[in-house]
Amino acid sequence: MTMTEQGVTPLAPEEQATLIQLEAVVRQGWAGFVNVGEALLTIRDARLYRQAHKTFGDYCEQVWGWSRQRAQQLMDAAETSHTLTTIGLQPENERQAREYKDAAKVVATLEPEMQVAVATYLKAASGNERPTTSQVRAAAEVAAAIDAHATVAHPDTGTEVPFHTLTGEQRAVALAENVTTGTYERLKRQENHIQTSIQQNNTTGKGGWADWCVSYAEQQLTDTQELRIVVKRDTSGNAQVQALIVDSESHATVAFGDTAPYLKKAVMNLVEEVKG
């Protein structure tokens, strides 16, 4: 049975040359995760693996020794990095890109002027520091919620006017002000919820991360919010945990912490992220 009969097809000479060039990027770019992810994306989307492999997953496993999941992580990291450049943010490594992945998905839905407003807020809020994942996601979600037909305070007069009646420069100022104010208020609400819950735990004599989760759910969550603890395996087969608060109706993440190798640390990361 020929390779074509098995479901693979030969490459044209120019495609073969492209594949060789892209595979060189992957071999040489272990530290440049964006270049590696981009190369894999092109190989997958153009089906440059098809001459010797039936599927992209087969190609990843047989050529690079990666699972399909690992290759997807690299491609996601590249796409996340590209998205974040629209708001002036560039992850320094693949781990940071993974942390920003969910926030980047929201950023990708924004119109360019909304992305500019988010970038303006992040630059002012974080200065020379790397913004937290909560800051990025909160700002993006606030921007996404701005209704183009709503009224806003006119940048010059302060009177309420329909947003769509403003000029380009006025729109930019109004958006920046709304994103800044809205994000600050959202982050403060998150912080206050966590702090109130901690104080109530101390008052009742309860302690520990497990009691904190129960008390927070009883005292702070709305009817549509959920405190979730998600456990997944990483590429090495080790368990990774993330604690987050999600609105089950809008599917928006209210707060979330970095992943951790055990439950207690994941919950404490949620607390620290919101406090930060």
Short mmCIF file of C-alpha atoms in Angstrom, two decimals:
data_model
loop_
_atom_site.label_atom_id
_atom_site.label_comp_id
_atom_site.label_asym_id
_atom_site.label_seq_id
_atom_site.Cartn_x
_atom_site.Cartn_y
_atom_site.Cartn_z
CA MET A 1 0.00 0.00 0.00
CA THR A 2 1.43 3.41 -0.95
CA MET A 3 1.61 6.41 1.35
CA THR A 4 -1.07 8.12 -0.78
CA GLU A 5 -3.39 5.17 -0.30
CA GLN A 6 -2.91 5.45 3.45
CA GLY A 7 -4.28 8.98 3.41
CA VAL A 8 -1.10 11.06 2.94
CA THR A 9 -0.06 12.97 -0.17
CA PRO A 10 3.30 14.16 -1.54
CA LEU A 11 4.41 17.76 -1.22
CA ALA A 12 5.21 20.04 -4.11
CA PRO A 13 8.88 21.15 -4.24
CA GLU A 14 8.09 24.59 -2.85
CA GLU A 15 6.05 23.05 -0.03
CA GLN A 16 8.90 20.70 0.82
CA ALA A 17 11.26 23.68 1.00
CA THR A 18 8.83 25.50 3.29
CA LEU A 19 8.55 22.48 5.58
CA ILE A 20 12.34 22.20 5.87
CA GLN A 21 12.59 25.90 6.73
CA LEU A 22 9.84 25.72 9.36
CA GLU A 23 11.23 22.58 10.96
CA ALA A 24 14.58 24.36 11.29
CA VAL A 25 12.79 27.09 13.25
CA VAL A 26 11.36 24.49 15.60
CA ARG A 27 14.74 22.79 16.08
CA GLN A 28 16.60 26.03 16.75
CA GLY A 29 13.90 27.92 18.59
CA TRP A 30 13.37 26.11 21.88
CA ALA A 31 13.78 29.41 23.75
CA GLY A 32 11.77 31.36 21.17
CA PHE A 33 8.42 29.82 21.94
CA VAL A 34 6.55 32.25 19.70
CA ASN A 35 8.60 31.25 16.65
CA VAL A 36 8.12 27.58 17.46
CA GLY A 37 4.38 27.99 17.87
CA GLU A 38 4.09 29.98 14.64
CA ALA A 39 6.04 27.34 12.74
CA LEU A 40 3.79 24.60 14.06
CA LEU A 41 0.67 26.61 13.20
CA THR A 42 1.82 26.98 9.59
CA ILE A 43 2.75 23.31 9.32
CA ARG A 44 -0.67 22.35 10.64
CA ASP A 45 -2.78 24.84 8.70
CA ALA A 46 -1.01 24.20 5.38
CA ARG A 47 -0.97 20.45 6.08
CA LEU A 48 2.75 20.29 5.33
CA TYR A 49 2.94 17.10 7.38
CA ARG A 50 0.81 15.16 4.91
CA GLN A 51 3.56 13.58 2.81
CA ALA A 52 4.74 11.28 5.57
CA HIS A 53 2.04 11.53 8.24
CA LYS A 54 -1.70 10.99 8.20
CA THR A 55 -2.48 13.55 10.92
CA PHE A 56 -0.81 16.54 12.54
CA GLY A 57 -0.86 14.64 15.83
CA ASP A 58 1.11 11.78 14.24
CA TYR A 59 3.59 14.31 12.87
CA CYS A 60 4.15 15.92 16.28
CA GLU A 61 4.66 12.61 18.03
CA GLN A 62 6.86 10.97 15.40
CA VAL A 63 9.02 13.96 14.44
CA TRP A 64 9.26 15.92 17.69
CA GLY A 65 8.24 13.42 20.35
CA TRP A 66 5.43 15.74 21.51
CA SER A 67 1.86 14.89 22.25
CA ARG A 68 -0.79 16.74 20.27
CA GLN A 69 -1.64 18.56 23.52
CA ARG A 70 1.95 19.82 23.93
CA ALA A 71 2.03 21.12 20.36
CA GLN A 72 -1.29 22.87 20.98
CA GLN A 73 0.16 24.58 24.04
CA LEU A 74 2.99 26.01 21.95
CA MET A 75 0.59 27.18 19.25
CA ASP A 76 -1.72 28.72 21.85
CA ALA A 77 1.25 30.54 23.42
CA ALA A 78 2.18 32.03 20.05
CA GLU A 79 -1.38 33.17 19.35
CA THR A 80 -1.71 34.59 22.87
CA SER A 81 1.51 36.57 22.45
CA HIS A 82 0.35 38.05 19.15
CA THR A 83 -2.99 39.06 20.66
CA LEU A 84 -1.36 40.72 23.66
CA THR A 85 0.86 42.89 21.46
CA THR A 86 -2.32 44.81 20.57
CA ILE A 87 -2.44 46.06 24.16
CA GLY A 88 1.29 46.65 24.51
CA LEU A 89 2.04 43.46 26.41
CA GLN A 90 4.60 40.82 25.46
CA PRO A 91 4.99 37.66 27.57
CA GLU A 92 8.61 36.88 28.31
CA ASN A 93 8.20 33.12 28.17
CA GLU A 94 5.72 30.35 27.49
CA ARG A 95 4.63 30.13 31.13
CA GLN A 96 3.56 33.76 31.15
CA ALA A 97 1.74 33.26 27.86
CA ARG A 98 -0.22 30.36 29.38
CA GLU A 99 -1.17 32.55 32.35
CA TYR A 100 -2.53 35.23 30.02
CA LYS A 101 -4.33 32.82 27.67
CA ASP A 102 -7.88 33.36 28.97
CA ALA A 103 -7.40 37.13 29.20
CA ALA A 104 -6.07 37.19 25.63
CA LYS A 105 -9.23 35.49 24.40
CA VAL A 106 -11.24 38.47 25.66
CA VAL A 107 -8.74 40.96 24.21
CA ALA A 108 -9.06 39.28 20.80
CA THR A 109 -12.79 40.11 20.71
CA LEU A 110 -12.24 43.84 21.21
CA GLU A 111 -12.35 46.51 18.54
CA PRO A 112 -9.03 48.32 17.99
CA GLU A 113 -10.14 51.44 19.89
CA MET A 114 -11.12 49.27 22.85
CA GLN A 115 -7.71 47.59 22.76
CA VAL A 116 -6.05 51.01 22.85
CA ALA A 117 -8.11 51.92 25.92
CA VAL A 118 -7.06 48.70 27.67
CA ALA A 119 -3.41 49.35 26.78
CA THR A 120 -3.68 52.88 28.18
CA TYR A 121 -5.10 51.60 31.46
CA LEU A 122 -2.49 48.84 31.85
CA LYS A 123 0.39 51.22 31.19
CA ALA A 124 -0.88 53.67 33.80
CA ALA A 125 -1.83 51.01 36.35
CA SER A 126 1.28 48.83 36.22
CA GLY A 127 3.99 51.29 35.16
CA ASN A 128 7.17 49.33 34.50
CA GLU A 129 5.81 46.22 36.21
CA ARG A 130 4.17 43.33 34.40
CA PRO A 131 0.38 43.64 34.84
CA THR A 132 -1.32 40.81 36.66
CA THR A 133 -3.58 38.39 34.84
CA SER A 134 -6.50 39.80 36.83
CA GLN A 135 -5.73 43.34 35.65
CA VAL A 136 -5.57 42.31 32.01
CA ARG A 137 -8.71 40.23 32.11
CA ALA A 138 -10.70 42.74 34.15
CA ALA A 139 -9.76 45.61 31.83
CA ALA A 140 -10.60 43.58 28.74
CA GLU A 141 -13.97 42.49 30.14
CA VAL A 142 -14.83 46.06 31.17
CA ALA A 143 -13.98 47.27 27.66
CA ALA A 144 -16.01 44.47 26.08
CA ALA A 145 -19.03 45.47 28.17
CA ILE A 146 -19.03 49.10 27.03
CA ASP A 147 -22.14 49.69 24.95
CA ALA A 148 -21.46 51.79 21.85
CA HIS A 149 -25.01 53.17 22.11
CA ALA A 150 -24.78 54.12 25.79
CA THR A 151 -24.24 57.61 27.14
CA VAL A 152 -20.92 58.74 28.56
CA ALA A 153 -19.56 61.90 30.13
CA HIS A 154 -18.33 64.25 27.42
CA PRO A 155 -14.52 64.64 27.86
CA ASP A 156 -14.75 68.44 27.49
CA THR A 157 -18.05 69.39 29.13
CA GLY A 158 -18.77 66.49 31.47
CA THR A 159 -22.38 66.28 30.27
CA GLU A 160 -23.90 62.93 29.37
CA VAL A 161 -23.94 62.36 25.59
CA PRO A 162 -24.40 59.30 23.35
CA PHE A 163 -21.04 57.59 22.94
CA HIS A 164 -21.39 57.27 19.17
CA THR A 165 -21.70 61.06 18.77
CA LEU A 166 -18.16 61.72 19.98
CA THR A 167 -15.27 62.40 17.63
CA GLY A 168 -12.40 59.93 17.35
CA GLU A 169 -10.20 61.76 19.86
CA GLN A 170 -13.10 62.26 22.26
CA ARG A 171 -14.04 58.59 21.99
CA ALA A 172 -10.47 57.60 22.89
CA VAL A 173 -10.51 59.80 26.00
CA ALA A 174 -13.95 58.59 27.07
CA LEU A 175 -13.01 54.94 26.55
CA ALA A 176 -9.78 55.31 28.51
CA GLU A 177 -11.65 56.92 31.41
CA ASN A 178 -14.39 54.29 31.42
CA VAL A 179 -11.96 51.37 31.26
CA THR A 180 -9.77 52.85 34.00
CA THR A 181 -12.69 53.58 36.33
CA GLY A 182 -14.54 50.35 35.57
CA THR A 183 -11.47 48.14 36.00
CA TYR A 184 -10.51 49.80 39.29
CA GLU A 185 -14.02 49.30 40.65
CA ARG A 186 -14.14 45.67 39.50
CA LEU A 187 -10.78 44.82 41.06
CA LYS A 188 -11.72 46.56 44.30
CA ARG A 189 -14.98 44.58 44.49
CA GLN A 190 -13.01 41.37 44.03
CA GLU A 191 -10.54 42.37 46.72
CA ASN A 192 -13.29 43.43 49.13
CA HIS A 193 -15.14 40.15 48.65
CA ILE A 194 -12.04 38.15 49.48
CA GLN A 195 -11.08 40.33 52.45
CA THR A 196 -14.61 40.25 53.88
CA SER A 197 -14.67 36.50 53.62
CA ILE A 198 -11.29 36.17 55.36
CA GLN A 199 -12.43 38.45 58.18
CA GLN A 200 -15.64 36.47 58.62
CA ASN A 201 -13.64 33.26 58.77
CA ASN A 202 -11.52 34.74 61.55
CA THR A 203 -14.61 35.90 63.44
CA THR A 204 -16.26 32.47 63.32
CA GLY A 205 -13.08 30.71 64.33
CA LYS A 206 -12.86 28.81 61.11
CA GLY A 207 -9.52 28.53 59.40
CA GLY A 208 -7.72 26.92 56.53
CA TRP A 209 -8.23 27.12 52.81
CA ALA A 210 -11.06 24.57 52.74
CA ASP A 211 -13.14 26.52 55.29
CA TRP A 212 -12.35 29.70 53.37
CA CYS A 213 -13.85 28.21 50.20
CA VAL A 214 -17.02 27.15 51.99
CA SER A 215 -17.42 30.47 53.81
CA TYR A 216 -16.79 32.48 50.67
CA ALA A 217 -19.41 30.49 48.78
CA GLU A 218 -21.97 30.96 51.55
CA GLN A 219 -21.34 34.62 52.21
CA GLN A 220 -20.04 36.23 49.03
CA LEU A 221 -21.11 34.41 45.87
CA THR A 222 -24.19 35.55 44.01
CA ASP A 223 -26.78 33.07 42.78
CA THR A 224 -24.99 32.83 39.42
CA GLN A 225 -21.41 32.63 40.69
CA GLU A 226 -19.37 29.53 41.38
CA LEU A 227 -16.05 28.94 43.12
CA ARG A 228 -14.28 26.32 41.08
CA ILE A 229 -11.14 24.31 41.74
CA VAL A 230 -9.91 22.83 38.49
CA VAL A 231 -7.33 20.04 38.45
CA LYS A 232 -5.54 19.08 35.22
CA ARG A 233 -2.41 17.19 34.22
CA ASP A 234 0.47 19.13 32.71
CA THR A 235 2.67 17.87 29.88
CA SER A 236 4.88 15.99 32.35
CA GLY A 237 1.90 14.15 33.82
CA ASN A 238 1.88 16.14 37.05
CA ALA A 239 -1.33 17.55 38.54
CA GLN A 240 -1.84 21.32 38.31
CA VAL A 241 -4.61 23.10 40.23
CA GLN A 242 -6.31 26.44 39.67
CA ALA A 243 -8.91 28.16 41.84
CA LEU A 244 -11.26 30.63 40.21
CA ILE A 245 -14.60 32.35 40.63
CA VAL A 246 -16.86 32.19 37.59
CA ASP A 247 -20.24 33.67 36.70
CA SER A 248 -22.15 30.68 35.33
CA GLU A 249 -24.52 32.82 33.23
CA SER A 250 -22.11 35.18 31.51
CA HIS A 251 -19.20 32.70 31.71
CA ALA A 252 -17.01 35.63 32.82
CA THR A 253 -14.22 34.88 35.27
CA VAL A 254 -14.61 37.17 38.29
CA ALA A 255 -11.26 36.25 39.84
CA PHE A 256 -8.61 33.57 39.40
CA GLY A 257 -5.20 32.64 40.73
CA ASP A 258 -2.13 31.12 39.13
CA THR A 259 -1.92 27.35 38.83
CA ALA A 260 -0.19 25.40 41.59
CA PRO A 261 0.86 21.80 42.23
CA TYR A 262 -1.50 21.35 45.19
CA LEU A 263 -4.93 22.52 46.36
CA LYS A 264 -4.02 24.82 49.24
CA LYS A 265 -1.50 26.77 47.18
CA ALA A 266 -4.01 27.18 44.34
CA VAL A 267 -6.60 28.70 46.69
CA MET A 268 -4.03 30.99 48.30
CA ASN A 269 -2.96 32.10 44.82
CA LEU A 270 -6.55 33.15 44.20
CA VAL A 271 -6.50 35.24 47.37
CA GLU A 272 -3.15 36.83 46.57
CA GLU A 273 -4.05 37.57 42.96
CA VAL A 274 -7.18 39.45 43.96
CA LYS A 275 -5.39 41.27 46.77
CA GLY A 276 -2.71 42.32 44.30
#
